[in-house]
Amino acid sequence: MWQVPRRQIAVCGPGECSPQEAEAARAVGRLLAVHGAVVLCGGYGGVMAAAAAGAREAGGVVVGVLSGRDRSGASPDLTVALPTGMGEARNALIVRAADAIVVVGGSWGTLSELALAQRGGTSVITLGGWRVLDAEGRPVPGPVAAAGPAEAVRLALAAAERVRPLSP
Amino acid sequence: MWQVPRRQIAVCGPGECSPQEAEAARAVGRLLAVHGAVVLCGGYGGVMAAAAAGAREAGGVVVGVLSGRDRSGASPDLTVALPTGMGEARNALIVRAADAIVVVGGSWGTLSELALAQRGGTSVITLGGWRVLDAEGRPVPGPVAAAGPAEAVRLALAAAERVRPLSP
Amino acid sequence: MWQVPRRQIAVCGPGECSPQEAEAARAVGRLLAVHGAVVLCGGYGGVMAAAAAGAREAGGVVVGVLSGRDRSGASPDLTVALPTGMGEARNALIVRAADAIVVVGGSWGTLSELALAQRGGTSVITLGGWRVLDAEGRPVPGPVAAAGPAEAVRLALAAAERVRPLSP
Amino acid sequence: MWQVPRRQIAVCGPGECSPQEAEAARAVGRLLAVHGAVVLCGGYGGVMAAAAAGAREAGGVVVGVLSGRDRSGASPDLTVALPTGMGEARNALIVRAADAIVVVGGSWGTLSELALAQRGGTSVITLGGWRVLDAEGRPVPGPVAAAGPAEAVRLALAAAERVRPLSP
């Protein structure tokens, strides 16, 4: 069992997703675990469950930060399920605890996590999903699009290393 | 002094804004107060301070839900300043306590509030600001653009009336 | 309408209380309002409702920080009802936003507020209620017992003045 | 690596403690891990660090729910360190995520966790620490005193089994 300091990367995405998004999230979870990172997520279905399943396949640690007051509906692949009873305010906790976040797909909840990460200076790597334009119709800089799960994981780990180096 | 049940409408926007945005936020705050609504905001500068100033001009009640642990930096126009010590997780509280939100201008923090409101089923009225496109480049439905402060306030109060009627 | 800087004093106590406790809480709320302080409370029944009623009688501003996701069950005497959707974690918010707290009566939720206030360096004035002994059976220093509502309010306002002077 | 459903038991106690309290907390952490329970704690020093060290010795999973915005000061024995940026409001999260809590020693922060657990219906097992008396000077029922770490763990696991049975 690894202990801290380890990387902690959140995988954020909708609770209902396409098969392609689930496949991507599973690959991201698996690759993060292979690289020794703890995976954080919202703990329920869709992208969250797929990321948890991927992390578990690789023998990793995956923490679900739940919106509910108990563990109802939590993915069975979580190592730890943390019911917060805080509703969607828990999105801020997922982001705060992460060294970087990987976004797979789009939803309003997912976008709130992306926005909170950018607000707090946490790197955001995206695999598809929604885009944000400013008032002039230009993409707002910040989130970095990855071509696939492997690149997303590589970029997230590199961003995490910049803000909190593990190596001496 | 009015007591509950009253409307509670949040005005969300960046802590640094253009003179035009400040003017719009001030008008929104003033009109909300004129219509008897409590104004909620993040309690600091920019759009938040302008909305507070507007509400105060009209003799209204305006509550600032602060991210910090104390009242440092709070707008002097607030009726009540609530330091939460929760950082940006407080954005979820502003949205949760509102019957509808009016967004003036764009920033990552503001976008997180817009997204949390949409996620939770709270109506969002926008005056300028950022736009959200889905993966196919189409605007994601939900937020309603207003032509000016008066229309924004009218739409916000109407949305609030739909979800929580005050009249018998 | 006064604006900040004003005193903000929380009145904490059980949601079900004796007539004597209700009477004391009402007097505390009224006297705080008479002295220009904003009253904070948990927003529901018992001591909370009595404090709100007292503050309203005196034309004061009283804010209820609710545990629930909406305003169901909120006291009708609140100026502003803030549903947090955070459950009992909202107790920390009530305490954080207060310059001092007055405790009327005892319950586990009330004790959590007393303890969080002491932990964070916020003065606690008590009118009856539970007592805390250390492992040797001695009272743990900190909370100050008042003889009645008038003394409780005087002590709370004096404590608030020490930590955050209003006068120049 | 076990996955959920597992027991999740919080160990709560002061950030500065006596050698005896540290020894007890370490034994509690170790025994919880031996029995397959995830250990939750506040993630810093004193009782928290001792519980984390004990859990790690036994190869267990231990999660620190931190009050700070980053991992500064976190125990190196944690499997996962979750900075919440919420200050002492995080105490409510530790309690909410636990099936039962074991209290070792006394402090105001610790008492807030004990009180929040009792408020929310979560079983509390104590090893020493502070005591709570009602207005008539009688112990308030609820917390169960254990004679030592082994009994504390046994009682906590039994309480957890009552509320959330793992066995079919």
XYZ file of C-alpha atoms in Angstrom:
672
model
C 0.000 0.000 0.000
C 1.424 3.358 -1.047
C 1.033 6.251 1.334
C 1.144 9.989 0.790
C 2.763 11.830 -0.841
C 1.096 10.416 -3.898
C -0.567 12.088 -6.804
C -4.289 12.663 -6.413
C -6.120 13.160 -9.694
C -9.869 13.637 -10.011
C -11.850 12.204 -12.903
C -14.980 14.296 -13.487
C -17.885 13.574 -15.770
C -21.619 13.001 -16.009
C -23.502 10.336 -14.092
C -24.980 9.154 -17.374
C -22.630 8.840 -20.316
C -22.097 7.211 -23.702
C -20.275 3.879 -24.074
C -17.353 5.771 -25.626
C -17.135 8.111 -22.626
C -17.309 5.186 -20.212
C -14.512 3.462 -22.097
C -12.369 6.596 -21.999
C -13.015 7.133 -18.284
C -12.150 3.531 -17.525
C -8.861 3.862 -19.387
C -8.074 7.090 -17.548
C -8.792 5.471 -14.175
C -6.687 2.444 -15.033
C -3.714 4.463 -16.275
C -3.789 6.784 -13.271
C -3.686 3.768 -10.956
C -0.882 2.188 -12.985
C 1.118 5.366 -12.440
C 0.477 5.231 -8.699
C -2.008 8.080 -8.491
C -5.006 8.028 -6.193
C -8.184 8.531 -8.233
C -10.844 10.870 -6.873
C -14.360 11.043 -8.241
C -17.959 11.778 -7.356
C -18.571 8.124 -6.540
C -21.783 7.392 -8.435
C -22.520 6.133 -11.992
C -21.516 6.956 -15.541
C -18.044 8.451 -15.906
C -17.495 8.239 -12.136
C -18.218 4.518 -11.979
C -16.132 3.824 -15.077
C -13.116 5.647 -13.652
C -13.513 3.729 -10.392
C -13.740 0.408 -12.221
C -10.595 1.214 -14.199
C -8.649 2.183 -11.097
C -9.756 -0.978 -9.335
C -8.732 -3.186 -12.259
C -5.211 -1.839 -11.867
C -5.211 -2.371 -8.098
C -5.356 1.336 -7.351
C -6.942 3.410 -4.628
C -10.109 5.272 -5.639
C -12.077 7.593 -3.390
C -15.669 8.610 -4.062
C -16.742 11.899 -2.535
C -20.510 11.494 -2.437
C -23.134 14.228 -2.393
C -25.528 12.126 -0.318
C -25.779 11.550 3.419
C -24.980 7.841 3.150
C -23.421 5.387 0.734
C -26.612 4.638 -1.232
C -25.877 4.424 -4.927
C -22.104 4.464 -4.534
C -20.059 2.529 -7.064
C -18.983 -0.898 -5.728
C -15.487 -0.299 -7.120
C -14.572 2.462 -4.683
C -11.866 1.834 -2.089
C -13.461 4.451 0.140
C -16.875 6.100 -0.177
C -17.183 9.377 1.673
C -20.771 10.569 2.047
C -20.633 14.315 2.688
C -24.314 15.164 3.008
C -23.410 18.461 1.336
C -25.174 18.009 -1.996
C -23.459 19.562 -4.980
C -21.209 21.633 -2.708
C -19.154 18.443 -2.615
C -17.978 19.231 -6.140
C -15.721 21.868 -4.608
C -14.202 19.228 -2.318
C -13.351 16.864 -5.164
C -11.573 19.662 -6.973
C -9.838 21.010 -3.878
C -8.357 17.613 -3.030
C -6.988 17.041 -6.537
C -3.593 17.988 -7.968
C -5.233 18.091 -11.413
C -8.548 17.013 -12.900
C -9.439 15.068 -16.022
C -12.849 15.888 -17.489
C -14.610 13.255 -19.594
C -17.806 14.450 -21.263
C -20.139 17.262 -20.340
C -22.907 18.087 -17.876
C -23.724 21.021 -15.637
C -22.249 19.304 -12.596
C -19.116 18.463 -14.542
C -18.834 22.036 -15.756
C -19.056 23.293 -12.177
C -16.047 21.151 -11.322
C -14.111 22.366 -14.342
C -14.895 25.971 -13.424
C -14.014 25.533 -9.743
C -10.704 23.950 -10.733
C -9.843 26.830 -13.065
C -10.920 29.304 -10.388
C -8.601 27.699 -7.858
C -5.602 27.279 -10.155
C -5.919 23.509 -10.572
C -5.060 22.186 -14.035
C -7.899 20.832 -16.169
C -7.403 18.247 -18.924
C -10.422 17.509 -21.113
C -11.510 14.538 -23.200
C -14.412 15.869 -25.200
C -17.196 17.581 -23.305
C -18.482 21.111 -23.246
C -16.605 24.226 -24.272
C -16.660 27.703 -22.814
C -16.612 30.884 -24.936
C -16.163 34.422 -23.704
C -18.511 37.288 -24.575
C -16.699 37.771 -27.896
C -17.108 34.107 -28.834
C -13.468 33.139 -28.241
C -12.559 30.016 -26.248
C -11.666 30.970 -22.687
C -8.067 29.823 -22.146
C -7.263 27.292 -19.451
C -8.537 23.776 -20.033
C -6.223 21.627 -22.174
C -7.774 19.176 -24.626
C -6.169 15.746 -24.826
C -6.362 13.445 -27.857
C -7.063 10.321 -25.782
C -6.863 8.733 -22.337
C -3.095 8.144 -22.432
C -2.376 11.754 -23.315
C -4.893 12.981 -20.726
C -3.169 11.010 -17.987
C 0.278 12.130 -19.121
C -0.783 15.785 -19.121
C -2.533 15.518 -15.747
C 0.465 13.895 -14.072
C 2.816 16.473 -15.597
C 0.607 19.320 -14.364
C 0.509 17.761 -10.894
C 4.295 17.453 -10.868
C 4.637 21.161 -11.657
C 2.517 22.269 -8.714
C 3.618 19.665 -6.187
C 6.814 17.872 -7.161
C 7.191 14.388 -5.727
C 10.763 13.895 -6.854
C 13.635 15.410 -4.844
C -38.651 45.248 7.823
C -40.047 42.470 5.635
C -39.690 38.927 6.831
C -39.745 35.633 4.964
C -41.322 34.468 2.765
C -39.600 36.897 0.421
C -37.870 36.327 -2.842
C -34.169 35.637 -2.607
C -32.261 36.306 -5.810
C -28.501 35.960 -6.191
C -26.465 38.298 -8.365
C -23.322 36.542 -9.582
C -20.367 38.002 -11.398
C -16.639 38.596 -11.350
C -14.786 40.423 -8.593
C -13.261 42.671 -11.227
C -15.549 44.010 -13.912
C -16.018 46.717 -16.531
C -17.857 49.967 -15.757
C -20.722 48.736 -17.925
C -21.000 45.511 -15.952
C -20.893 47.403 -12.665
C -23.658 49.695 -13.873
C -25.785 46.736 -14.921
C -25.205 44.921 -11.610
C -26.109 48.049 -9.672
C -29.343 48.405 -11.583
C -30.162 44.735 -11.006
C -29.519 45.060 -7.269
C -31.615 48.202 -7.063
C -34.552 46.764 -8.978
C -34.535 43.553 -6.976
C -34.697 45.568 -3.761
C -37.460 47.764 -5.155
C -39.473 44.600 -5.819
C -38.909 43.422 -2.255
C -36.414 40.677 -2.996
C -33.458 39.913 -0.763
C -30.236 40.139 -2.781
C -27.602 37.450 -2.266
C -24.056 37.770 -3.557
C -20.471 36.747 -2.886
C -19.889 39.883 -0.838
C -16.647 41.215 -2.307
C -15.836 43.633 -5.174
C -16.779 44.091 -8.814
C -20.223 42.846 -9.737
C -20.855 41.724 -6.153
C -20.152 45.170 -4.687
C -22.173 46.901 -7.385
C -25.202 44.706 -6.745
C -24.879 45.372 -3.017
C -24.642 49.114 -3.572
C -27.723 49.056 -5.752
C -29.734 47.083 -3.232
C -28.685 49.428 -0.465
C -29.666 52.516 -2.455
C -33.178 51.135 -2.614
C -33.254 50.314 1.093
C -33.091 46.589 0.499
C -31.561 43.691 2.360
C -28.382 42.292 0.823
C -26.447 39.326 2.162
C -22.835 38.596 1.248
C -21.787 34.960 1.561
C -18.020 35.294 1.862
C -15.388 32.695 1.011
C -13.030 33.938 3.744
C -12.871 33.175 7.444
C -13.672 36.737 8.467
C -15.203 39.890 7.021
C -11.992 41.256 5.496
C -12.634 42.762 2.105
C -16.402 42.607 2.391
C -18.402 45.307 0.660
C -19.539 48.052 3.084
C -22.980 47.994 1.493
C -23.944 44.571 2.782
C -26.700 44.259 5.372
C -25.143 41.023 6.582
C -21.711 39.582 5.778
C -21.447 35.850 6.386
C -17.869 34.592 6.396
C -18.007 30.859 5.695
C -14.320 29.948 5.768
C -15.182 27.435 3.046
C -13.360 28.999 0.113
C -15.009 28.602 -3.265
C -17.285 25.873 -1.902
C -19.364 28.826 -0.751
C -20.467 29.326 -4.341
C -22.732 26.336 -3.879
C -24.307 28.027 -0.851
C -25.115 31.234 -2.706
C -26.838 29.244 -5.408
C -28.632 26.908 -3.015
C -30.140 29.802 -1.074
C -31.444 31.579 -4.183
C -34.805 31.202 -5.924
C -33.103 32.286 -9.158
C -29.754 33.810 -10.102
C -28.807 36.716 -12.342
C -25.357 36.442 -13.931
C -23.575 39.640 -14.958
C -20.332 39.088 -16.876
C -17.999 36.120 -16.938
C -15.288 34.475 -14.835
C -14.510 30.936 -13.756
C -16.044 31.501 -10.334
C -19.149 32.980 -11.924
C -19.394 30.049 -14.316
C -19.239 27.626 -11.405
C -22.273 29.355 -9.908
C -24.145 29.273 -13.212
C -23.354 25.571 -13.587
C -24.316 24.709 -10.009
C -27.608 26.543 -10.445
C -28.412 24.653 -13.649
C -27.390 21.410 -11.988
C -29.756 22.034 -9.105
C -32.706 23.230 -11.162
C -32.415 26.916 -10.234
C -33.206 29.377 -13.049
C -30.322 31.373 -14.506
C -30.770 34.745 -16.214
C -27.705 36.198 -17.939
C -26.584 39.701 -18.838
C -23.617 39.138 -21.118
C -20.893 36.857 -19.875
C -19.603 33.511 -21.013
C -21.424 30.976 -23.107
C -21.385 27.205 -22.953
C -21.376 24.978 -26.035
C -21.837 21.228 -26.116
C -19.469 18.838 -27.897
C -21.210 19.548 -31.223
C -20.798 23.299 -30.812
C -24.437 24.008 -29.989
C -25.394 26.250 -27.064
C -26.383 24.124 -24.076
C -29.991 25.021 -23.244
C -30.877 26.446 -19.847
C -29.591 29.962 -19.151
C -31.865 32.725 -20.450
C -30.270 35.868 -21.866
C -31.885 39.168 -20.882
C -31.635 42.377 -22.904
C -30.993 44.582 -19.876
C -31.288 44.873 -16.102
C -35.039 45.455 -16.060
C -35.717 42.396 -18.157
C -33.262 40.331 -16.105
C -35.057 41.225 -12.890
C -38.465 40.585 -14.402
C -37.386 37.164 -15.666
C -35.717 36.238 -12.377
C -38.759 37.177 -10.310
C -41.065 35.298 -12.676
C -38.863 32.201 -12.473
C -38.842 32.447 -8.680
C -42.635 32.743 -8.632
C -42.939 29.546 -10.684
C -40.883 27.471 -8.264
C -42.027 29.033 -5.010
C -45.222 31.051 -5.341
C -45.654 33.819 -2.779
C -49.212 34.639 -3.717
C -52.079 32.489 -2.495
C -31.440 49.860 7.418
C -28.063 49.481 9.068
C -25.257 48.053 7.011
C -22.004 46.364 8.016
C -19.963 46.787 10.082
C -22.473 45.656 12.625
C -22.246 43.087 15.363
C -23.307 39.601 14.386
C -24.256 37.396 17.333
C -25.525 33.839 17.034
C -28.163 32.448 19.377
C -27.788 28.663 19.625
C -30.103 26.191 21.269
C -32.276 23.135 20.790
C -35.125 22.892 18.308
C -37.382 21.789 21.141
C -37.150 23.693 24.399
C -38.938 24.553 27.622
C -41.135 27.659 27.940
C -38.445 29.178 30.169
C -35.770 28.628 27.544
C -38.019 30.076 24.850
C -38.633 33.138 26.976
C -34.917 33.604 27.585
C -34.083 33.169 23.890
C -36.741 35.675 22.913
C -35.346 38.219 25.338
C -31.827 37.629 24.027
C -32.963 38.097 20.429
C -34.876 41.253 21.295
C -32.023 42.815 23.241
C -29.479 41.998 20.549
C -31.683 43.721 17.980
C -32.211 46.700 20.275
C -28.432 47.064 20.435
C -28.173 46.970 16.657
C -26.722 43.486 16.325
C -27.681 41.110 13.547
C -28.987 37.860 15.048
C -27.847 34.579 13.501
C -29.471 31.253 14.242
C -30.242 27.837 12.824
C -33.584 29.045 11.537
C -35.978 26.356 12.764
C -38.012 25.914 15.960
C -37.478 26.044 19.705
C -34.703 28.376 20.826
C -33.998 29.363 17.224
C -37.574 30.451 16.548
C -37.803 32.282 19.855
C -34.627 34.251 19.178
C -35.932 35.120 15.719
C -39.269 36.263 17.117
C -37.526 38.463 19.678
C -35.275 40.059 17.078
C -38.226 40.720 14.817
C -40.233 42.334 17.631
C -37.459 44.870 17.994
C -37.266 45.503 14.250
C -33.934 43.738 13.892
C -32.321 41.680 11.179
C -32.246 37.927 11.822
C -30.671 35.370 9.527
C -31.461 31.656 9.672
C -28.763 29.364 8.343
C -30.752 26.231 7.538
C -29.489 22.675 7.332
C -32.017 21.738 4.667
C -31.997 22.188 0.913
C -34.954 24.557 0.909
C -36.879 26.804 3.282
C -39.267 24.133 4.572
C -39.783 24.481 8.296
C -38.027 27.839 8.559
C -39.275 30.256 11.184
C -41.586 32.926 9.686
C -39.779 35.578 11.725
C -36.513 35.374 9.802
C -35.426 38.320 7.675
C -33.421 35.962 5.499
C -33.532 32.150 5.392
C -30.451 30.569 3.870
C -30.898 26.909 3.024
C -27.428 25.394 2.800
C -28.247 21.787 1.943
C -25.232 20.886 4.086
C -26.972 19.173 6.992
C -25.377 19.662 10.389
C -22.164 20.937 8.773
C -24.056 24.218 8.688
C -23.463 24.524 12.434
C -19.881 25.474 11.614
C -21.151 28.268 9.361
C -23.368 29.800 12.038
C -20.437 29.885 14.423
C -17.942 31.124 11.823
C -20.143 34.074 10.897
C -20.656 35.190 14.509
C -18.578 37.594 16.599
C -19.806 35.732 19.691
C -22.466 33.147 20.458
C -25.118 32.927 23.153
C -26.148 29.386 24.082
C -29.604 28.818 25.564
C -30.242 25.265 26.754
C -28.623 22.025 25.749
C -28.685 19.456 22.955
C -26.054 17.615 20.938
C -26.394 20.023 18.022
C -26.113 22.978 20.381
C -23.045 21.453 22.004
C -21.408 21.067 18.601
C -21.835 24.803 18.053
C -20.437 25.620 21.484
C -17.448 23.377 20.828
C -16.810 24.743 17.333
C -16.922 28.285 18.708
C -14.420 27.469 21.439
C -12.236 25.669 18.909
C -12.197 28.722 16.658
C -11.660 31.314 19.377
C -15.193 32.733 19.329
C -16.582 33.723 22.728
C -19.388 31.620 24.171
C -21.931 32.954 26.684
C -24.288 30.397 28.225
C -27.749 30.580 29.755
C -28.193 27.189 31.347
C -27.567 24.155 29.191
C -25.019 21.402 29.281
C -21.623 21.515 30.954
C -18.323 20.029 29.899
C -15.884 18.376 32.301
C -12.350 17.282 31.563
C -10.982 13.798 32.326
C -10.360 14.836 35.949
C -13.926 16.049 36.402
C -13.084 19.757 36.339
C -15.097 22.200 34.221
C -13.237 22.943 30.971
C -12.578 26.687 30.945
C -13.986 28.861 28.197
C -17.750 29.296 28.168
C -19.003 32.094 30.422
C -22.268 31.600 32.300
C -24.637 34.572 32.412
C -27.277 35.140 35.080
C -29.967 36.179 32.609
C -30.696 37.452 29.107
C -29.575 41.025 29.795
C -26.214 39.908 31.149
C -25.794 37.402 28.323
C -26.297 40.120 25.726
C -23.995 42.531 27.535
C -21.234 39.906 27.760
C -21.661 38.847 24.144
C -21.478 42.404 22.842
C -18.435 43.139 25.012
C -16.684 40.015 23.728
C -17.489 41.003 20.161
C -16.108 44.485 20.741
C -12.823 43.010 21.971
C -12.261 40.939 18.847
C -13.643 43.360 16.288
C -13.996 46.911 17.584
C -16.637 49.001 15.873
C -15.678 52.254 17.523
C -12.727 54.268 16.173
C -7.140 -4.147 -2.030
C -10.560 -4.348 -0.438
C -13.327 -2.274 -1.916
C -16.610 -1.049 -0.467
C -18.711 -2.173 1.297
C -16.229 -1.986 4.145
C -16.546 -0.549 7.576
C -15.474 3.068 7.906
C -14.614 4.113 11.452
C -13.342 7.551 12.444
C -10.769 8.035 15.176
C -11.147 11.497 16.711
C -8.870 13.228 19.168
C -6.708 16.258 19.828
C -3.808 17.344 17.632
C -1.620 17.378 20.722
C -1.913 14.466 23.106
C -0.190 12.514 25.870
C 2.014 9.480 25.130
C -0.709 7.290 26.622
C -3.348 8.746 24.304
C -1.032 8.307 21.318
C -0.439 4.698 22.267
C -4.169 4.070 22.598
C -4.937 5.761 19.276
C -2.239 3.742 17.535
C -3.676 0.523 18.903
C -7.172 1.545 17.803
C -5.944 2.354 14.291
C -4.054 -0.913 14.054
C -6.947 -3.053 15.270
C -9.428 -1.341 12.980
C -7.161 -2.073 10.024
C -6.671 -5.664 11.144
C -10.452 -6.046 11.090
C -10.635 -4.640 7.581
C -12.096 -1.260 8.455
C -11.091 1.942 6.689
C -9.832 4.460 9.252
C -10.954 8.082 8.919
C -9.339 10.928 10.806
C -8.555 14.622 10.673
C -5.174 13.914 9.105
C -2.838 15.997 11.250
C -0.843 15.320 14.457
C -1.488 13.879 17.911
C -4.260 11.321 18.083
C -4.899 11.661 14.341
C -1.314 10.860 13.406
C -1.131 7.984 15.874
C -4.284 6.389 14.494
C -2.907 6.775 10.972
C 0.399 5.203 11.950
C -1.389 2.277 13.556
C -3.568 1.675 10.529
C -0.563 1.814 8.235
C 1.387 -0.672 10.347
C -1.390 -3.165 9.758
C -1.501 -2.470 6.016
C -4.833 -0.666 6.237
C -6.393 2.210 4.361
C -6.493 5.498 6.268
C -8.033 8.708 4.974
C -7.247 12.134 6.414
C -9.942 14.751 5.910
C -7.939 17.957 6.300
C -9.217 21.382 7.319
C -6.621 23.176 5.188
C -6.587 24.062 1.511
C -3.604 21.830 0.749
C -1.741 18.884 2.235
C 0.605 20.934 4.428
C 1.061 19.308 7.795
C -0.686 16.081 6.844
C 0.511 12.884 8.483
C 2.857 10.900 6.197
C 1.028 7.719 7.158
C -2.191 8.576 5.367
C -3.226 6.566 2.316
C -5.189 9.554 1.051
C -5.109 13.147 2.275
C -8.165 15.172 1.338
C -7.710 18.903 1.828
C -11.174 20.416 2.083
C -10.365 24.085 2.538
C -13.417 24.205 4.808
C -11.751 24.771 8.160
C -13.413 23.142 11.137
C -16.577 22.524 9.115
C -14.685 19.468 7.943
C -15.343 17.880 11.324
C -18.900 17.299 10.158
C -17.574 15.467 7.103
C -15.420 13.080 9.122
C -18.393 12.183 11.255
C -20.832 11.925 8.345
C -18.588 9.475 6.489
C -18.138 7.191 9.501
C -20.256 4.201 10.575
C -19.114 4.862 14.148
C -16.464 7.016 15.826
C -13.873 6.280 18.484
C -12.884 9.281 20.606
C -9.456 9.275 22.267
C -8.860 12.185 24.636
C -10.473 15.592 24.795
C -10.364 18.964 23.049
C -12.961 21.392 21.746
C -12.527 20.145 18.194
C -12.864 16.563 19.372
C -15.977 17.431 21.351
C -17.536 18.997 18.266
C -17.085 15.678 16.465
C -18.555 13.723 19.354
C -21.540 16.076 19.469
C -22.099 16.002 15.701
C -21.987 12.206 15.758
C -24.564 12.037 18.558
C -26.695 14.601 16.764
C -26.668 12.528 13.596
C -27.254 9.164 15.224
C -23.724 7.823 14.761
C -22.402 5.695 17.632
C -19.638 7.164 19.776
C -17.139 5.035 21.719
C -14.817 6.883 24.093
C -11.392 6.168 25.552
C -10.991 8.808 28.217
C -11.605 12.389 27.256
C -14.174 14.938 28.228
C -17.588 14.278 29.718
C -20.867 16.059 29.168
C -23.361 16.770 31.943
C -26.897 18.069 31.557
C -28.276 21.070 33.452
C -28.977 18.861 36.489
C -25.410 17.549 36.550
C -26.236 14.085 35.189
C -24.184 12.529 32.391
C -25.950 12.958 29.059
C -26.596 9.454 27.711
C -25.135 8.364 24.390
C -21.367 7.956 24.297
C -20.153 4.551 25.469
C -16.923 4.348 27.469
C -14.544 1.514 26.586
C -11.961 0.056 28.942
C -9.225 -0.060 26.320
C -8.425 -0.043 22.593
C -9.534 -3.620 21.978
C -12.917 -3.049 23.567
C -13.296 0.289 21.780
C -12.730 -1.362 18.412
C -15.041 -4.228 19.233
C -17.823 -1.852 20.290
C -17.334 0.402 17.269
C -17.474 -2.496 14.813
C -20.544 -3.920 16.535
C -22.287 -0.543 16.380
C -21.400 -0.228 12.705
C -22.772 -3.707 12.014
C -26.084 -2.730 13.619
C -26.598 0.293 11.387
C -25.163 -1.096 8.173
C -24.825 -4.877 8.180
C -22.131 -6.240 5.896
C -23.108 -9.872 6.300
C -26.026 -11.345 4.331
